[in-house]
Amino acid sequence: MLASRSPCIDNRLMRTLIPALLISLLTASHPLIAAEDGERAQAGVTSLEDQLIEALDSSYELLELDTGDDRYSLVFRPAMTANALGNLLLLPDTGSAEAWLEQSRALAAYLPEHGWNLMIVQPPLPPAPSLPTRTLPVIKRLNTAPATATEDTDAGAAAPAPAPTAPAETTDAAAENEAQPEQAQPFPDRYNARFQAAWAELVQRGSGKQKLVLGIGSSSTWAAQFALARGEDIDLAVLNPRPTAAAPEGLGELMIKLKERTLIDLYYHPLPGYPDAEPDARQRRLLAQREGLSRYHQSRLPGVFRGWSADMPWMTRKVRGVLERIYLSDEAEPEGQAPQVPQLQPPQPPGTRPQPQPAKGPSSV
């Protein structure tokens, strides 16, 4: 026997209440979900200092300098040898922005293992290029038809010009100075201040006979200016030098003033994004020949430049080889001792043997 089932009143109420209940729960939980998403997004964002700490191992020292007007980072790594060869100040390209550490990682990982105390300076952002002055075209109306009497009457009945009003009262000078925003420190002064502070920290932490500043890209000109301004025996090395409009002097002019220093010129060719790498290198080489820069050394880096990375063995070995050839060649020969020239026997006629030389020494008779 089949029993008929009639819908219950409770079931009808539940069918209507469940959708409304679900909508209310979703609406109430929406702020919680949004808050959790915000916390997750905030947790995934790390500061620049945290990124630097994660990228460096325990052999590096991260310095945060805050002068009030400027805040920047320095990265120091001491020489990993018993006797340090010298101090090297490394200046990344001013256009590298937040990739300045990535640009110098390979050299910082390799050169200290071969005797160099190395300090990296975070470069300031270069000033934005000034926009050209906008000029509006001058529009003149040319009337081909003769003026009518009505136009003359209208022109004669033109309203007189308003009388000049009295100038507004000037406010207090101190109030005006407070209202104006403080101007940022000029880029050359800001960069030079970072150089001075970084060099002081480098000398305090490391020692060595040689003193070298190495500039990459557009920082090459600033490195040359720093070496000249120090007034010490600081040598200059440049890597892929590029001109910069913000510098008061060009690299060529500074090279002439540094003719008594050791000048090391390293460059890639071809260099993506800079087709003038080879022509500019040739001009610097000709300049050194013309000005008699006897301590100028130029070398093309091997391989193909594919961007900066933490592992660039060809470049780092080439840089190390150039530095050792320049700075260790004089130390290899003892001072005051003339190089030994081998004594060659005079040529003998065919079929004859050279006469034996008499023995020398305490055991000779």
XYZ file of C-alpha atoms in Angstrom:
365
model
C 0.000 0.000 0.000
C 1.421 3.297 -1.048
C 1.074 6.110 1.394
C 0.793 9.617 0.130
C 3.268 12.211 1.549
C 2.184 15.772 2.008
C 4.805 18.551 2.361
C 5.465 19.587 5.936
C 5.282 23.208 7.028
C 8.762 22.987 8.638
C 10.315 21.834 5.374
C 8.801 24.769 3.518
C 10.210 27.225 6.053
C 13.676 25.667 5.886
C 13.742 25.895 2.105
C 13.108 29.625 2.269
C 15.361 30.341 5.259
C 18.503 28.450 4.127
C 19.335 30.745 1.135
C 18.813 33.852 3.247
C 21.018 32.394 5.995
C 23.815 31.605 3.548
C 23.724 35.112 2.102
C 23.947 36.661 5.561
C 26.905 34.440 6.518
C 28.826 35.324 3.361
C 28.162 39.009 3.870
C 29.307 38.889 7.482
C 32.517 36.966 6.669
C 33.529 39.266 3.795
C 35.422 41.788 6.023
C 37.284 38.897 7.674
C 38.306 37.486 4.300
C 39.450 40.906 3.123
C 41.460 41.411 6.309
C 43.149 38.028 5.899
C 44.013 38.839 2.278
C 45.489 42.159 3.356
C 47.600 40.488 6.024
C 48.861 37.937 3.515
C 49.742 40.639 1.001
C 51.491 42.683 3.687
C 53.408 39.629 4.859
C 54.668 38.974 1.321
C 56.162 42.476 0.962
C 59.716 42.756 2.316
C 61.772 45.891 2.698
C 64.970 46.534 0.779
C 67.040 45.898 3.896
C 65.427 42.487 4.389
C 66.072 41.615 0.753
C 69.737 42.531 1.134
C 70.102 40.449 4.273
C 68.518 37.452 2.565
C 70.819 37.822 -0.463
C 74.073 38.025 1.548
C 75.826 35.424 3.657
C 77.581 35.871 6.987
C 80.835 37.110 5.411
C 79.134 40.362 4.346
C 78.417 43.342 6.572
C 75.402 45.515 5.794
C 75.632 49.134 6.941
C 72.648 51.492 7.029
C 73.635 55.168 7.073
C 71.154 57.960 7.771
C 72.468 61.524 7.680
C 69.072 63.176 8.011
C 69.100 64.415 4.424
C 70.002 61.067 2.882
C 69.567 57.406 3.751
C 71.422 54.619 1.944
C 73.130 51.245 2.353
C 76.740 50.067 2.246
C 77.890 46.477 1.845
C 81.358 45.502 3.090
C 83.217 42.246 2.646
C 86.759 41.814 3.997
C 89.613 40.080 2.222
C 89.630 36.332 2.725
C 93.436 36.086 2.615
C 96.070 36.452 5.319
C 97.552 39.588 3.752
C 95.125 41.971 2.092
C 96.155 43.386 -1.259
C 94.273 46.645 -0.753
C 90.955 48.468 -0.451
C 88.492 48.645 -3.334
C 85.469 50.962 -3.413
C 82.847 49.700 -5.878
C 80.296 52.124 -7.354
C 77.388 50.516 -9.243
C 75.738 52.267 -12.162
C 73.528 55.182 -11.171
C 70.805 53.816 -13.444
C 70.728 50.409 -11.761
C 68.098 51.564 -9.199
C 67.270 48.675 -6.838
C 69.415 46.251 -8.884
C 72.666 47.858 -7.675
C 73.549 44.872 -5.494
C 72.820 42.388 -8.274
C 75.169 44.353 -10.520
C 78.064 44.046 -8.073
C 77.421 40.591 -6.592
C 79.859 38.733 -8.857
C 82.798 41.025 -8.095
C 81.945 41.133 -4.393
C 81.909 37.349 -4.230
C 85.200 36.854 -6.106
C 87.654 39.689 -5.428
C 87.692 39.434 -1.593
C 88.702 35.784 -1.949
C 91.840 37.031 -3.696
C 92.952 39.736 -1.299
C 90.692 42.772 -1.740
C 88.699 44.511 0.990
C 85.583 45.567 -0.885
C 82.923 48.175 -0.107
C 79.813 48.669 -2.271
C 77.950 51.991 -2.241
C 74.255 52.223 -3.037
C 74.084 54.923 -5.736
C 71.473 57.678 -5.514
C 68.826 57.986 -8.173
C 69.945 60.365 -10.930
C 67.899 63.517 -11.500
C 65.124 63.270 -14.042
C 65.913 64.911 -17.380
C 64.497 68.399 -17.646
C 61.653 68.866 -20.094
C 62.136 71.409 -22.892
C 60.359 74.733 -22.546
C 56.996 74.591 -24.243
C 56.319 77.407 -26.672
C 52.955 78.303 -28.199
C 52.675 79.349 -31.852
C 51.879 82.990 -32.553
C 48.574 83.300 -34.411
C 47.832 86.479 -36.314
C 44.545 87.306 -37.980
C 44.779 88.768 -41.443
C 41.800 90.829 -42.651
C 41.515 90.965 -46.426
C 38.333 93.049 -46.533
C 38.525 96.798 -45.765
C 37.285 97.853 -42.383
C 33.727 99.246 -42.357
C 32.494 102.288 -40.579
C 30.677 100.162 -38.062
C 33.902 98.429 -37.085
C 35.593 101.817 -36.677
C 32.754 102.971 -34.454
C 32.951 99.806 -32.362
C 36.701 100.173 -32.054
C 36.374 103.786 -30.973
C 33.728 102.899 -28.428
C 35.824 100.193 -26.863
C 35.801 100.151 -23.113
C 38.823 101.751 -21.456
C 41.373 99.501 -19.827
C 40.811 98.920 -16.132
C 42.887 100.943 -13.760
C 45.810 99.080 -12.216
C 45.099 97.767 -8.784
C 47.399 98.143 -5.859
C 49.694 95.150 -5.243
C 48.661 92.795 -2.531
C 50.390 93.063 0.758
C 53.368 90.741 1.060
C 53.350 88.192 3.794
C 56.048 87.742 6.337
C 59.347 86.412 4.905
C 59.594 83.716 7.532
C 56.099 82.482 6.710
C 56.995 82.298 3.023
C 60.109 80.255 3.775
C 58.078 77.842 5.854
C 55.492 77.475 3.105
C 58.092 76.656 0.443
C 59.171 72.987 0.359
C 62.779 72.219 1.204
C 64.886 71.700 -1.884
C 66.668 68.369 -2.171
C 70.447 68.242 -2.014
C 72.030 68.462 -5.490
C 72.872 65.122 -7.031
C 76.671 65.671 -7.238
C 76.849 66.738 -3.596
C 74.703 63.816 -2.482
C 76.795 61.292 -4.416
C 80.069 62.789 -3.175
C 78.845 62.629 0.421
C 78.156 58.922 -0.010
C 81.660 58.426 -1.436
C 83.304 60.124 1.493
C 81.323 58.171 4.082
C 81.878 54.854 2.303
C 85.621 55.423 1.966
C 85.906 56.317 5.647
C 84.098 53.098 6.596
C 86.298 51.091 4.220
C 89.559 52.475 5.609
C 88.324 51.853 9.145
C 87.569 48.194 8.430
C 90.247 47.195 5.923
C 93.899 47.829 5.231
C 96.272 47.219 2.368
C 98.845 48.842 0.160
C 96.657 49.503 -2.865
C 93.748 51.951 -3.024
C 91.315 51.599 -5.883
C 87.879 52.940 -6.803
C 85.916 51.098 -9.496
C 82.955 52.694 -11.246
C 80.440 50.818 -13.396
C 78.574 52.473 -16.253
C 77.643 56.084 -15.583
C 79.351 55.922 -12.177
C 82.736 55.798 -13.929
C 82.832 59.579 -14.242
C 81.861 60.021 -10.591
C 84.544 57.530 -9.561
C 87.162 59.511 -11.496
C 85.999 62.738 -9.889
C 86.171 61.158 -6.430
C 89.708 59.835 -7.041
C 90.811 63.285 -8.164
C 89.159 65.106 -5.257
C 90.664 62.863 -2.588
C 94.182 64.074 -3.302
C 95.605 60.670 -2.373
C 97.154 57.852 -4.355
C 93.786 56.358 -5.250
C 93.805 54.587 -8.598
C 90.840 54.425 -10.954
C 89.156 51.491 -12.674
C 86.132 51.783 -14.956
C 83.881 49.024 -16.275
C 81.630 49.667 -19.277
C 81.952 53.449 -18.816
C 79.140 55.604 -20.166
C 78.861 59.399 -20.216
C 76.514 61.165 -17.850
C 75.064 64.634 -18.312
C 74.874 65.278 -14.563
C 78.670 65.259 -14.094
C 80.452 68.624 -14.348
C 83.390 67.083 -16.270
C 83.715 64.242 -18.727
C 85.692 61.065 -18.175
C 88.324 62.025 -20.747
C 89.087 65.333 -19.032
C 89.399 63.612 -15.669
C 91.699 60.938 -17.110
C 94.148 63.632 -18.204
C 94.171 65.071 -14.684
C 94.803 61.568 -13.277
C 97.768 60.823 -15.544
C 100.015 60.067 -12.541
C 97.615 57.392 -11.281
C 96.987 53.884 -12.523
C 93.984 53.898 -14.883
C 92.252 50.604 -15.727
C 89.684 50.590 -18.536
C 87.529 47.447 -18.931
C 84.642 47.150 -21.346
C 82.355 44.693 -23.119
C 81.807 44.690 -26.868
C 79.158 44.371 -28.065
C 77.252 45.893 -25.169
C 73.451 45.615 -25.512
C 71.770 48.988 -25.317
C 74.991 50.923 -25.895
C 76.259 50.667 -29.488
C 78.990 53.262 -28.849
C 80.931 50.992 -26.485
C 83.673 50.176 -28.995
C 83.976 53.688 -30.544
C 84.153 55.275 -27.091
C 86.788 52.760 -25.978
C 88.864 53.600 -29.048
C 88.603 57.321 -28.292
C 89.810 56.759 -24.727
C 92.704 54.659 -26.007
C 93.732 57.350 -28.501
C 93.411 59.996 -25.798
C 95.773 58.045 -23.547
C 98.317 57.766 -26.367
C 98.078 61.442 -27.249
C 98.371 62.660 -23.653
C 101.127 60.225 -22.705
C 99.186 58.315 -20.029
C 101.861 55.698 -19.382
C 99.879 54.021 -16.579
C 96.724 53.569 -18.638
C 95.624 49.960 -19.230
C 92.678 49.039 -21.436
C 91.312 45.541 -21.884
C 88.224 44.097 -23.510
C 86.303 41.671 -21.323
C 85.879 38.160 -22.740
C 82.604 36.509 -23.609
C 79.246 38.010 -24.440
C 77.512 40.301 -21.988
C 74.103 38.798 -21.142
C 73.226 40.938 -18.158
C 74.411 41.132 -14.576
C 74.172 38.078 -12.358
C 75.736 36.651 -9.217
C 77.924 34.260 -11.223
C 80.064 35.812 -13.979
C 83.290 33.757 -13.967
C 84.789 35.110 -17.186
C 84.450 38.721 -16.128
C 85.623 38.239 -12.540
C 88.687 36.234 -13.566
C 89.612 38.823 -16.160
C 89.304 41.649 -13.637
C 91.370 39.731 -11.113
C 94.020 38.922 -13.725
C 94.341 42.560 -14.774
C 94.646 43.742 -11.173
C 97.271 41.145 -10.298
C 99.272 41.817 -13.453
C 99.388 45.533 -12.659
C 99.843 45.537 -8.902
C 101.852 42.363 -8.350
C 104.288 42.662 -11.255
C 106.485 45.158 -9.412
C 106.478 43.064 -6.233
C 107.530 39.909 -8.081
C 111.011 41.322 -8.884
C 113.215 42.048 -5.818
C 114.038 45.717 -5.558
C 117.573 46.694 -6.530
C 118.270 43.434 -8.354
C 118.779 43.471 -12.103
C 117.019 40.774 -14.095
C 119.240 37.805 -14.982
C 120.054 37.531 -18.680
C 121.049 34.036 -19.870
C 124.526 33.752 -21.427
C 124.329 32.375 -24.959
C 127.191 30.526 -26.703
C 128.510 32.032 -29.937
C 127.502 30.173 -33.105
C 129.884 27.286 -34.072
C 130.734 26.021 -37.561
C 128.928 22.876 -38.702
C 130.407 19.586 -37.451
C 132.135 21.066 -34.422
C 131.240 20.989 -30.763
C 131.380 23.967 -28.466
C 134.404 24.156 -26.227
C 133.625 23.196 -22.622
C 133.578 26.068 -20.187
C 135.910 25.954 -17.180
C 134.285 24.931 -13.930
C 133.476 27.597 -11.393
C 132.994 27.352 -7.690
C 134.874 26.266 -4.577
C 135.269 22.666 -5.805
C 136.928 23.679 -9.104
C 140.694 23.142 -9.491
